[in-house]
Tab-separated table of C-alpha atoms in Angstrom:
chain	number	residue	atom	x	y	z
A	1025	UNK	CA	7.147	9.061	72.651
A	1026	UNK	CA	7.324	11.471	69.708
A	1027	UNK	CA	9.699	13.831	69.102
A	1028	UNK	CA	7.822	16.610	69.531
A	1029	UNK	CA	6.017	15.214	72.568
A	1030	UNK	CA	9.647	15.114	74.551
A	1031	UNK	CA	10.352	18.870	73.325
A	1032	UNK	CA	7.263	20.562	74.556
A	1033	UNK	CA	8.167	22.373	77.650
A	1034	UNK	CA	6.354	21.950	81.150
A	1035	UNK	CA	6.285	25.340	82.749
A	1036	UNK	CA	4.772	26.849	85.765
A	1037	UNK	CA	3.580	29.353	83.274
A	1038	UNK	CA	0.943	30.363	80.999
A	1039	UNK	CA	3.376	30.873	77.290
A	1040	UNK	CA	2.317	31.321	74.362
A	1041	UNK	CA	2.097	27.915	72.358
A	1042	UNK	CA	4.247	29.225	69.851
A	1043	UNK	CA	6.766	29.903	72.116
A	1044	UNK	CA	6.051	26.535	73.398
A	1045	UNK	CA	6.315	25.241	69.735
A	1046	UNK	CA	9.851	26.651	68.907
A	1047	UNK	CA	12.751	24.289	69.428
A	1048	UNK	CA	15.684	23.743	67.678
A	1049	UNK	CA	15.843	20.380	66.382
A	1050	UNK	CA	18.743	18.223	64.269
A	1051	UNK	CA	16.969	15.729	62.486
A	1052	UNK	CA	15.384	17.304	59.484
A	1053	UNK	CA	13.179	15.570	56.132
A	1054	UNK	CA	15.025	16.210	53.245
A	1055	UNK	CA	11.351	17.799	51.692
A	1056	UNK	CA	12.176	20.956	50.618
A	1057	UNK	CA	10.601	24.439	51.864
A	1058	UNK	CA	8.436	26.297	49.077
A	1059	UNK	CA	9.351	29.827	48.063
A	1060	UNK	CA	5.942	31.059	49.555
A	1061	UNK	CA	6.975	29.723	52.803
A	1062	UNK	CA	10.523	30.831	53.006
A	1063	UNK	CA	9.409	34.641	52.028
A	1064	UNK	CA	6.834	34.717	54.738
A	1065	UNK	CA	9.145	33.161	57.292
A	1066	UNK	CA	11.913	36.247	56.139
A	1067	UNK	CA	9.584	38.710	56.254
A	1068	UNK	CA	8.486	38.060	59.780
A	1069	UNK	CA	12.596	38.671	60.533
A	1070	UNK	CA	12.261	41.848	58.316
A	1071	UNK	CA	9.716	43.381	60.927
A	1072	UNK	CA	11.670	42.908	63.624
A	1073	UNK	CA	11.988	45.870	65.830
A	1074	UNK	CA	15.663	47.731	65.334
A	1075	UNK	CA	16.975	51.006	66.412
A	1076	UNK	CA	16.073	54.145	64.480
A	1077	UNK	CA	14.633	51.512	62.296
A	1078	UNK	CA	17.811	50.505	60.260
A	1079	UNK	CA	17.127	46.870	60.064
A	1080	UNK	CA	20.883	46.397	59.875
A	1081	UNK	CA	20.538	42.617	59.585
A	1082	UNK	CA	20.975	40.461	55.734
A	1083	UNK	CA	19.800	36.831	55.406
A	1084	UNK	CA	21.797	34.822	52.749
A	1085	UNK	CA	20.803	31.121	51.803
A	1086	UNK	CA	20.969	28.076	50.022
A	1087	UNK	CA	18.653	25.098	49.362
A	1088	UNK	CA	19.723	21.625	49.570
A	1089	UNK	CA	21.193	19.959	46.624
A	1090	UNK	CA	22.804	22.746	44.700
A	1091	UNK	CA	26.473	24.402	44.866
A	1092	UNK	CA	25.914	27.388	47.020
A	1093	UNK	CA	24.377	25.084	49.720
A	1094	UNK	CA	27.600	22.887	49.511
A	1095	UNK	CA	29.686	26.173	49.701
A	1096	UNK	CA	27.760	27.383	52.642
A	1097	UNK	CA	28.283	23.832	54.411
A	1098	UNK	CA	31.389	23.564	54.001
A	1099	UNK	CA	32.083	26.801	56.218
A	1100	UNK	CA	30.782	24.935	59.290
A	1101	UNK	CA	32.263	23.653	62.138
A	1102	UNK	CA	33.198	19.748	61.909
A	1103	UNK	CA	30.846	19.407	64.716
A	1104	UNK	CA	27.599	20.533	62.916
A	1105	UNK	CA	28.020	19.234	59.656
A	1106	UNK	CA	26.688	15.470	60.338
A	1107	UNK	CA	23.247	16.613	61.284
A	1108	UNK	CA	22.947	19.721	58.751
A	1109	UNK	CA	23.398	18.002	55.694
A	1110	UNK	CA	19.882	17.104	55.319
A	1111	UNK	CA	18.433	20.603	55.923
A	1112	UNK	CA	16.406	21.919	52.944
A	1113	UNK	CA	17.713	25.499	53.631
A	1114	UNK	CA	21.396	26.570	54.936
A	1115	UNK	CA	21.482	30.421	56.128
A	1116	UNK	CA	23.569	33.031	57.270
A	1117	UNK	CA	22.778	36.145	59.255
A	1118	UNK	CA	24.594	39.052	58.856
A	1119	UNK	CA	24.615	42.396	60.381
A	1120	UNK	CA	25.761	45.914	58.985
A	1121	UNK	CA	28.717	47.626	61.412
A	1122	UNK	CA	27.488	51.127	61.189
A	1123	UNK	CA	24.234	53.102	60.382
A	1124	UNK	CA	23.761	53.768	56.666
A	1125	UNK	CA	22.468	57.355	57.601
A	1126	UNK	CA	24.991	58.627	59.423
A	1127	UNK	CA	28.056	55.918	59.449
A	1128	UNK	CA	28.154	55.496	62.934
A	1129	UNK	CA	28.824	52.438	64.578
A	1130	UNK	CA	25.760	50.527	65.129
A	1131	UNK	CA	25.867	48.930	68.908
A	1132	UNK	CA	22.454	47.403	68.722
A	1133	UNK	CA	23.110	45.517	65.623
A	1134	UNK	CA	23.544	42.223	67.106
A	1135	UNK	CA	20.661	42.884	69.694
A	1136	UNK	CA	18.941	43.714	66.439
A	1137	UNK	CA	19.653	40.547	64.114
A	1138	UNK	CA	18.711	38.412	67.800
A	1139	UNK	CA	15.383	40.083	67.398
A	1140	UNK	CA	14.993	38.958	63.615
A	1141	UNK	CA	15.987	35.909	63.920
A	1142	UNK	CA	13.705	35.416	66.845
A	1143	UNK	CA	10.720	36.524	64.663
A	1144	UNK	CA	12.235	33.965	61.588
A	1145	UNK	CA	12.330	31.420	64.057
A	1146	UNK	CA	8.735	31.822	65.228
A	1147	UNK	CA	7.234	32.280	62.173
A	1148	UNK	CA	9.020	29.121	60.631
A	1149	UNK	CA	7.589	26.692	63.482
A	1150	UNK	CA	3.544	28.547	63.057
A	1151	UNK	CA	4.147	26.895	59.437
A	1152	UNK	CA	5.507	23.551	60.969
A	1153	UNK	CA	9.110	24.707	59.689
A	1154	UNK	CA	11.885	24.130	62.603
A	1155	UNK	CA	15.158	26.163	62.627
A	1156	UNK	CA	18.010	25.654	64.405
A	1157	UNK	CA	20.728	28.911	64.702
A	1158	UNK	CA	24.265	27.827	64.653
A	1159	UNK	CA	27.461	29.531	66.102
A	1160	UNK	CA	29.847	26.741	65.099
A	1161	UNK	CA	31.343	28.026	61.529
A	1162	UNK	CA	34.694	29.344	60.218
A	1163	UNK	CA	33.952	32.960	60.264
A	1164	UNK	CA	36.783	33.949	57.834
A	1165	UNK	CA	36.200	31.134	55.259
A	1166	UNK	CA	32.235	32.405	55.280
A	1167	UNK	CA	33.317	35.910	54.727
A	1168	UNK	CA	36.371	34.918	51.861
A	1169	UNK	CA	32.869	33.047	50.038
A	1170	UNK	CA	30.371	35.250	50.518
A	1171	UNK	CA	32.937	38.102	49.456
A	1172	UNK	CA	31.512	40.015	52.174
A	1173	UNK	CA	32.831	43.837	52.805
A	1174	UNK	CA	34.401	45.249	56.258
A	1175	UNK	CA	31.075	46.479	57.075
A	1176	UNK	CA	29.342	42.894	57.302
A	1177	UNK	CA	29.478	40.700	59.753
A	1178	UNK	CA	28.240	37.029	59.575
A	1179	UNK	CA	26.772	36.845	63.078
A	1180	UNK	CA	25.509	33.318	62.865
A	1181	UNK	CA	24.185	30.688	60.504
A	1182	UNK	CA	20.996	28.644	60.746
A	1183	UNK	CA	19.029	25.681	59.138
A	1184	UNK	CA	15.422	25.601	58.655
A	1185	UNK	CA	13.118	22.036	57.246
A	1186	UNK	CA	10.685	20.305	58.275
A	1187	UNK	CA	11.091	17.401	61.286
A	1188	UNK	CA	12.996	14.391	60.222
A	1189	UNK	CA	13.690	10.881	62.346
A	1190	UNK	CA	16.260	11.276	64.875
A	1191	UNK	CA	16.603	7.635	64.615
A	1192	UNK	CA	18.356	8.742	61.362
A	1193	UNK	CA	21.400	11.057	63.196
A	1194	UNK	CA	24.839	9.666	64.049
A	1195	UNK	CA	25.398	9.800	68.026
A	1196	UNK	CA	25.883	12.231	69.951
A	1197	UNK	CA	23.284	13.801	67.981
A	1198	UNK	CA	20.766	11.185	68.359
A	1199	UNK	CA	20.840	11.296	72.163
A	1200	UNK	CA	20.436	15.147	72.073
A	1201	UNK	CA	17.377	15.275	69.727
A	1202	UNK	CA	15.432	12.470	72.586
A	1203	UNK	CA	16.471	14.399	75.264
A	1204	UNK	CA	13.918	16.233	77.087
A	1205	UNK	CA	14.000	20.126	77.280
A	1206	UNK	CA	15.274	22.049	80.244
A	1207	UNK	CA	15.434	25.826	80.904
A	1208	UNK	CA	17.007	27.467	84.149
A	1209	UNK	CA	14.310	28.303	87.094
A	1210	UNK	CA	12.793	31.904	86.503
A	1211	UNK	CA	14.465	32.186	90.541
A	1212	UNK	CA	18.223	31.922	88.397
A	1213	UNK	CA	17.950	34.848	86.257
A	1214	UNK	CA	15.133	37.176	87.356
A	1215	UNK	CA	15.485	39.414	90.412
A	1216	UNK	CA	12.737	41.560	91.812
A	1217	UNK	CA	13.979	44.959	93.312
């Protein structure tokens, strides 16, 4: 059975087939992503909804193959670097601290960079482009090579290619990218007043 085949969910429900699309796989094809592509698939993030409109989220990449990428990859986790190295494009997410009108603290930043990189994620897989969004990275490394400021704070990081052969990955990653989907019943974390 394909790859895709084994990730489509079954649901009770009518979804979108977008929604239905959107997985996040580990096996990519080192083909890289054109610049066309990548700019439509950050400007879906960019209209995002945000509070008072600030946008308060910054994308930062690297393609595969050059320096930056390397320096980017080499602020992950030991744990996702086997299956990442063959991802065209290596991101981080970022989100400002505080408004830039007013200097406030910004609560619904990371609500806000969740909705962007929802929107990034859905428009990468309408252009047969998967992501996958990582948490597993050395925060404090990223920020000493990014040079980031107080202000910014590298929320999460994030692949995007195109699907590769999970025959290619290295166990356990193999076994994870044939496994079929799951999700939680709707009855486990929706409750009707």
């Amino acid at each position: 059975m394909e790859t895709l085949e084994i990730k489509t969910p079954l649901t009770d429900t009518t979804i979108h087939p977008l929604i239905k699309k959107r997985w996040s796989p580990r096996a990519f094809a080192r083909q890289a992503i054109s610049e066309e592509t990548l700019n439509g698939i950050f400007t879906a993030a960019s209209w995002a909804p945000s509070a008072m409109n600030e946008q308060p989220w910054k994308y930062i990449y690297a393609e595969q193959g050059t320096p930056e990428f390397d320096r980017l990859w080499n602020c992950l986790m030991p744990g996702n670097q086997p299956w990442t190295k063959n991802a065209p494009v290596l991101f981080v997410a970022l989100y400002n601290k505080f408004y830039e009108r007013n200097g406030r603290l910004n609560r619904n930043a990371q609500h806000d960079l969740g909705m962007a990189n929802a929107q990034l994620l859905l428009q990468a897989a309408s252009q047969e482009v998967y992501g996958h969004i990582l948490g597993g990275f050395d925060a404090d490394k990223l920020i000493e090579t990014l040079e980031l400021s107080d202000e910014q704070v590298p929320f999460c990081m994030g692949v995007l290619g195109y699907i590769g052969d999970p025959e290619k990955l290295e166990e356990p990653y193999r076994s994870r990218e044939q496994a079929i989907r799951t999700r939680k019943d709707l009855e486990e974390f929706v409750q009707k007043l």
